[in-house]
Amino acid sequence: MRDTEILDLYWKREERAIAESQRSYGKYCYSIAWHILYDREDSDECVNDTWLRAWNVIPPKRPGKLALFLGTITRNLSLDRWKEKHTMKRGNGEMTLALDELAECVPDARSTEDAVEAAELERMMNEFLRTLPEKECNIFLRRYWYVEEYSEIARRYGMKLNTVKTSLFRTRARLRAYLEREGVVI
Amino acid sequence: MSAVRKDREEMRGQALRIMQALSGADEELLERCGRKTMQRRRGRQRSRMFSGAWAAALCLAAVGAMSWGGYLLIWGENGGTEGGLAGMPQAIELGAAEDTGGTEQKEGQEGGTETGTERETGAGKLPEEAAGGAEENALSESSGDTAESVSGDGSGQAKEDLYQDAQESKNGAATEEEGCPVLRSLEYTEEEARALPVLSAYIPAQLPQGYTFEGAYVNQDIAGDNLTITWSRGMDSLILSVTTEAEAPATVDTERPEIYDERFYSLPYGETVPEEYRESFDNPVFALEDFTLETVRSRVLVRGEGDTDTPRGNFSVLYPGNVLVQFNGRGTPEEIWEMFGSLGQDSR
């Protein structure tokens, strides 16, 4: 079923919208959740919550790219779930590694400035991504949006593992420099 | 909790904020990174290179669809060990030309229920492998991927049969655990790989001494024809990845060796290679007509202390018909050059 048809179902408040979403994007959303949570049950729950969340916001929303819209919901839910789990000392998997890498990008806190607002940080991240060459940007997003392993990224793009690592290393350094230049305190 | 651990937790918390901020990444960027292949800049050489190649292809197509047997005969004349490297470009070009005028055989496969020997190549049997096909399907909005293969006819029947047998046996073995979609790839033996239509022409007949076949697979999550084949020799390995590209990737200008020649720079390259050259430097694509032993020497060398004595390197060669052969491995430049010279010889 096409996106527009699924969206029509949501707008008509037909519950079949959820089944169709699951059918078309279930695996996609599950893979996003899995990469972050590394837990089958939690991933399933996040995916199920995704449909519920989508049901609640469509309408009035009518997303242009349903896959990315649903994927982003899953991602946010999964990050929240991960945080919850992590607080309970149950966190594990690729997510921890990815976070440790991203921690390299955190600029030094210099003063008593307030931490940058989430929306502002989001805008800055987008601006930063726009400065990256396509290859670096793609690799960065695969790693830190989808939380994919290096080997998966290398396979996806037909690259050497070391090239992926080097690219990410450089991009992280650039991100740190960018955030520092912008005077961001996280 | 120790101070170090507390610091780490704090850093992770801050990193998590960055990761959460990434949720707002532009859809356009996310969609782009979901594609299997990256858009490459079209180099100025492209038109120059392809005008000749396409002209050659059209001329050959006008002569008529060449039979597989005739094709092999031509290979026999040009692609033998005596013909060596001189015969290589011509032979490959002829192969590509035949693809243009040859018989197309399409094998329809439903994207969602695609069959094949599913091999989990990652960290074991994890649902994470769902990412490949699921995302590709999700983002492309395509209801079904059609795997297209092109094959010759006539005297290539035996190879065709072998290929079909391999396909059937793999299709029969298809499994998909509930909730655990995996990377969709077909694994082949060397014999089967050499029987594949089209791409087998790009499997070298001659390898650096001591290398033995390790594996070959076709990734079904990639829309175009593709084949990755590996050989190993102790700790050394050779990986050739052959793909048909929808668009011709940019090729490097060999009159500007500074953009790809590793001998110009010292390690670490991250500090010595200018930013603007990094893309071409990381994986240069040479047009077939620019591909020489010297270009191989520029990319295959012993790097730094601690490396083994066997030179290593990577680069790609673009053949007519947008066939990209990516090399990554170890061997002397002369061995690698000879290996490229033998591409296609075994397809007779």
mmCIF file of C-alpha atoms in Angstrom, chain A:
data_model
loop_
_atom_site.group_PDB
_atom_site.id
_atom_site.type_symbol
_atom_site.label_atom_id
_atom_site.label_comp_id
_atom_site.label_asym_id
_atom_site.label_seq_id
_atom_site.Cartn_x
_atom_site.Cartn_y
_atom_site.Cartn_z
ATOM 1 C CA MET A 1 0.000 0.000 0.000
ATOM 2 C CA ARG A 2 1.281 3.442 -0.854
ATOM 3 C CA ASP A 3 2.037 6.064 1.765
ATOM 4 C CA THR A 4 -0.814 8.268 0.657
ATOM 5 C CA GLU A 5 -3.276 5.420 1.066
ATOM 6 C CA ILE A 6 -1.991 4.607 4.537
ATOM 7 C CA LEU A 7 -2.232 8.264 5.474
ATOM 8 C CA ASP A 8 -5.783 8.367 4.168
ATOM 9 C CA LEU A 9 -6.615 5.496 6.481
ATOM 10 C CA TYR A 10 -5.209 7.440 9.423
ATOM 11 C CA TRP A 11 -7.213 10.467 8.413
ATOM 12 C CA LYS A 12 -10.353 8.391 8.112
ATOM 13 C CA ARG A 13 -9.572 6.982 11.566
ATOM 14 C CA GLU A 14 -9.599 3.452 10.248
ATOM 15 C CA GLU A 15 -7.681 1.086 12.481
ATOM 16 C CA ARG A 16 -6.416 -0.704 9.438
ATOM 17 C CA ALA A 17 -3.924 2.165 9.192
ATOM 18 C CA ILE A 18 -1.959 0.569 11.990
ATOM 19 C CA ALA A 19 -1.917 -2.850 10.403
ATOM 20 C CA GLU A 20 -0.791 -1.348 7.118
ATOM 21 C CA SER A 21 1.888 0.707 8.849
ATOM 22 C CA GLN A 22 3.108 -2.423 10.548
ATOM 23 C CA ARG A 23 3.125 -4.283 7.285
ATOM 24 C CA SER A 24 4.956 -1.606 5.330
ATOM 25 C CA TYR A 25 7.250 -0.171 7.955
ATOM 26 C CA GLY A 26 7.300 -2.660 10.794
ATOM 27 C CA LYS A 27 10.670 -4.110 9.915
ATOM 28 C CA TYR A 28 12.178 -0.727 9.256
ATOM 29 C CA CYS A 29 11.045 0.671 12.588
ATOM 30 C CA TYR A 30 12.004 -2.501 14.378
ATOM 31 C CA SER A 31 15.526 -2.306 13.035
ATOM 32 C CA ILE A 32 15.873 1.254 14.313
ATOM 33 C CA ALA A 33 14.637 0.249 17.753
ATOM 34 C CA TRP A 34 16.784 -2.855 17.812
ATOM 35 C CA HIS A 35 19.990 -0.993 17.064
ATOM 36 C CA ILE A 36 19.382 1.272 20.003
ATOM 37 C CA LEU A 37 17.898 -1.129 22.500
ATOM 38 C CA TYR A 38 19.368 -4.490 21.632
ATOM 39 C CA ASP A 39 16.347 -6.087 23.175
ATOM 40 C CA ARG A 40 13.589 -7.819 21.304
ATOM 41 C CA GLU A 41 10.803 -7.132 23.740
ATOM 42 C CA ASP A 42 11.648 -3.478 24.183
ATOM 43 C CA SER A 43 12.029 -3.049 20.438
ATOM 44 C CA ASP A 44 8.619 -4.586 19.848
ATOM 45 C CA GLU A 45 7.078 -2.294 22.405
ATOM 46 C CA CYS A 46 8.654 0.778 20.870
ATOM 47 C CA VAL A 47 7.400 -0.197 17.453
ATOM 48 C CA ASN A 48 3.901 -0.749 18.802
ATOM 49 C CA ASP A 49 4.061 2.590 20.594
ATOM 50 C CA THR A 50 5.095 4.146 17.305
ATOM 51 C CA TRP A 51 1.784 3.251 15.707
ATOM 52 C CA LEU A 52 -0.069 4.607 18.690
ATOM 53 C CA ARG A 53 1.898 7.841 18.582
ATOM 54 C CA ALA A 54 1.298 8.141 14.874
ATOM 55 C CA TRP A 55 -2.401 7.467 15.405
ATOM 56 C CA ASN A 56 -2.506 10.348 17.866
ATOM 57 C CA VAL A 57 -0.822 12.896 15.659
ATOM 58 C CA ILE A 58 -2.237 11.975 12.251
ATOM 59 C CA PRO A 59 -4.405 13.954 11.749
ATOM 60 C CA PRO A 60 -3.699 16.831 11.986
ATOM 61 C CA LYS A 61 -0.225 15.927 10.704
ATOM 62 C CA ARG A 62 0.235 14.655 7.198
ATOM 63 C CA PRO A 63 3.896 13.716 6.904
ATOM 64 C CA GLY A 64 5.584 13.870 3.549
ATOM 65 C CA LYS A 65 7.765 10.847 4.112
ATOM 66 C CA LEU A 66 5.875 8.373 6.197
ATOM 67 C CA ALA A 67 8.831 6.040 6.636
ATOM 68 C CA LEU A 68 11.044 8.732 8.089
ATOM 69 C CA PHE A 69 8.225 10.124 10.138
ATOM 70 C CA LEU A 70 7.523 6.757 11.721
ATOM 71 C CA GLY A 71 11.222 5.971 11.981
ATOM 72 C CA THR A 72 11.848 9.183 13.867
ATOM 73 C CA ILE A 73 9.065 8.394 16.297
ATOM 74 C CA THR A 74 10.529 4.946 16.863
ATOM 75 C CA ARG A 75 13.951 6.419 17.335
ATOM 76 C CA ASN A 76 12.771 8.941 19.901
ATOM 77 C CA LEU A 77 10.824 6.318 21.777
ATOM 78 C CA SER A 78 13.790 3.993 21.705
ATOM 79 C CA LEU A 79 16.147 6.670 22.979
ATOM 80 C CA ASP A 80 13.759 7.372 25.835
ATOM 81 C CA ARG A 81 13.520 3.687 26.554
ATOM 82 C CA TRP A 82 17.271 3.325 26.431
ATOM 83 C CA LYS A 83 17.686 6.179 28.868
ATOM 84 C CA GLU A 84 15.205 4.550 31.189
ATOM 85 C CA LYS A 85 16.988 1.235 30.984
ATOM 86 C CA HIS A 86 20.379 2.779 31.300
ATOM 87 C CA THR A 87 19.389 4.479 34.530
ATOM 88 C CA MET A 88 18.448 1.049 35.723
ATOM 89 C CA LYS A 89 21.911 -0.219 34.712
ATOM 90 C CA ARG A 90 20.561 -2.480 32.047
ATOM 91 C CA GLY A 91 21.888 -0.627 29.043
ATOM 92 C CA ASN A 92 24.073 -2.466 26.605
ATOM 93 C CA GLY A 93 24.984 -2.904 22.994
ATOM 94 C CA GLU A 94 25.994 -0.611 20.196
ATOM 95 C CA MET A 95 24.233 2.370 21.665
ATOM 96 C CA THR A 96 26.697 2.681 24.528
ATOM 97 C CA LEU A 97 29.600 2.559 22.127
ATOM 98 C CA ALA A 98 28.001 5.154 19.902
ATOM 99 C CA LEU A 99 27.398 7.414 22.862
ATOM 100 C CA ASP A 100 30.955 7.083 24.054
ATOM 101 C CA GLU A 101 32.101 8.117 20.620
ATOM 102 C CA LEU A 102 29.728 11.051 20.514
ATOM 103 C CA ALA A 103 30.941 12.116 23.927
ATOM 104 C CA GLU A 104 34.129 13.136 22.134
ATOM 105 C CA CYS A 105 32.106 15.836 20.458
ATOM 106 C CA VAL A 106 30.916 17.400 23.675
ATOM 107 C CA PRO A 107 32.656 20.740 24.011
ATOM 108 C CA ASP A 108 34.165 21.768 27.298
ATOM 109 C CA ALA A 109 31.731 23.654 29.494
ATOM 110 C CA ARG A 110 33.326 27.038 29.882
ATOM 111 C CA SER A 111 31.082 29.123 32.024
ATOM 112 C CA THR A 112 27.763 29.323 33.699
ATOM 113 C CA GLU A 113 25.992 29.587 30.393
ATOM 114 C CA ASP A 114 22.773 27.660 30.256
ATOM 115 C CA ALA A 115 22.805 24.516 28.243
ATOM 116 C CA VAL A 116 21.600 25.045 24.731
ATOM 117 C CA GLU A 117 17.918 24.389 24.188
ATOM 118 C CA ALA A 118 16.999 21.131 22.523
ATOM 119 C CA ALA A 119 15.448 22.873 19.544
ATOM 120 C CA GLU A 120 18.491 25.063 19.087
ATOM 121 C CA LEU A 121 20.785 22.092 19.303
ATOM 122 C CA GLU A 122 18.655 20.336 16.732
ATOM 123 C CA ARG A 123 18.939 23.311 14.403
ATOM 124 C CA MET A 124 22.695 23.411 14.892
ATOM 125 C CA MET A 125 23.050 19.724 14.218
ATOM 126 C CA ASN A 126 21.170 20.134 10.992
ATOM 127 C CA GLU A 127 23.333 23.057 10.042
ATOM 128 C CA PHE A 128 26.400 21.003 10.822
ATOM 129 C CA LEU A 129 25.172 18.057 8.772
ATOM 130 C CA ARG A 130 24.677 20.402 5.851
ATOM 131 C CA THR A 131 28.338 21.359 5.976
ATOM 132 C CA LEU A 132 29.459 17.762 5.547
ATOM 133 C CA PRO A 133 30.253 16.151 2.224
ATOM 134 C CA GLU A 134 27.632 13.597 1.266
ATOM 135 C CA LYS A 135 29.728 10.598 2.111
ATOM 136 C CA GLU A 136 30.687 11.795 5.569
ATOM 137 C CA CYS A 137 27.140 12.911 6.280
ATOM 138 C CA ASN A 138 25.693 9.572 5.251
ATOM 139 C CA ILE A 139 28.159 7.617 7.340
ATOM 140 C CA PHE A 140 27.587 9.884 10.321
ATOM 141 C CA LEU A 141 23.828 9.442 10.125
ATOM 142 C CA ARG A 142 24.083 5.701 9.699
ATOM 143 C CA ARG A 143 26.181 5.534 12.826
ATOM 144 C CA TYR A 144 24.484 8.071 15.061
ATOM 145 C CA TRP A 145 20.948 8.189 13.748
ATOM 146 C CA TYR A 146 20.503 4.515 13.003
ATOM 147 C CA VAL A 147 23.188 3.389 15.485
ATOM 148 C CA GLU A 148 24.523 0.901 12.988
ATOM 149 C CA GLU A 149 27.741 -0.989 13.497
ATOM 150 C CA TYR A 150 30.805 0.002 11.517
ATOM 151 C CA SER A 151 30.698 -3.240 9.614
ATOM 152 C CA GLU A 152 27.101 -2.661 8.552
ATOM 153 C CA ILE A 153 27.941 0.793 7.285
ATOM 154 C CA ALA A 154 30.985 -0.473 5.438
ATOM 155 C CA ARG A 155 28.906 -3.180 3.825
ATOM 156 C CA ARG A 156 26.110 -0.810 2.929
ATOM 157 C CA TYR A 157 28.382 1.569 1.102
ATOM 158 C CA GLY A 158 30.940 -0.965 -0.087
ATOM 159 C CA MET A 159 33.684 0.695 1.884
ATOM 160 C CA LYS A 160 36.564 -0.499 3.982
ATOM 161 C CA LEU A 161 35.937 -0.734 7.669
ATOM 162 C CA ASN A 162 38.859 1.563 8.340
ATOM 163 C CA THR A 163 37.539 4.139 5.927
ATOM 164 C CA VAL A 164 34.297 4.230 7.856
ATOM 165 C CA LYS A 165 36.150 4.587 11.138
ATOM 166 C CA THR A 166 38.380 7.317 9.787
ATOM 167 C CA SER A 167 35.437 9.184 8.344
ATOM 168 C CA LEU A 168 33.580 9.071 11.649
ATOM 169 C CA PHE A 169 36.663 10.113 13.551
ATOM 170 C CA ARG A 170 37.081 13.159 11.340
ATOM 171 C CA THR A 171 33.415 14.050 11.463
ATOM 172 C CA ARG A 172 33.341 13.852 15.228
ATOM 173 C CA ALA A 173 36.352 16.139 15.397
ATOM 174 C CA ARG A 174 34.586 18.542 13.073
ATOM 175 C CA LEU A 175 31.437 18.402 15.136
ATOM 176 C CA ARG A 176 33.299 19.181 18.295
ATOM 177 C CA ALA A 177 35.065 22.098 16.624
ATOM 178 C CA TYR A 178 31.746 23.296 15.239
ATOM 179 C CA LEU A 179 29.986 23.142 18.594
ATOM 180 C CA GLU A 180 32.884 24.891 20.276
ATOM 181 C CA ARG A 181 32.881 27.579 17.633
ATOM 182 C CA GLU A 182 29.184 28.074 18.217
ATOM 183 C CA GLY A 183 29.834 28.324 21.930
ATOM 184 C CA VAL A 184 27.499 25.485 22.695
ATOM 185 C CA VAL A 185 27.235 24.109 26.192
ATOM 186 C CA ILE A 186 25.430 20.816 26.271
#
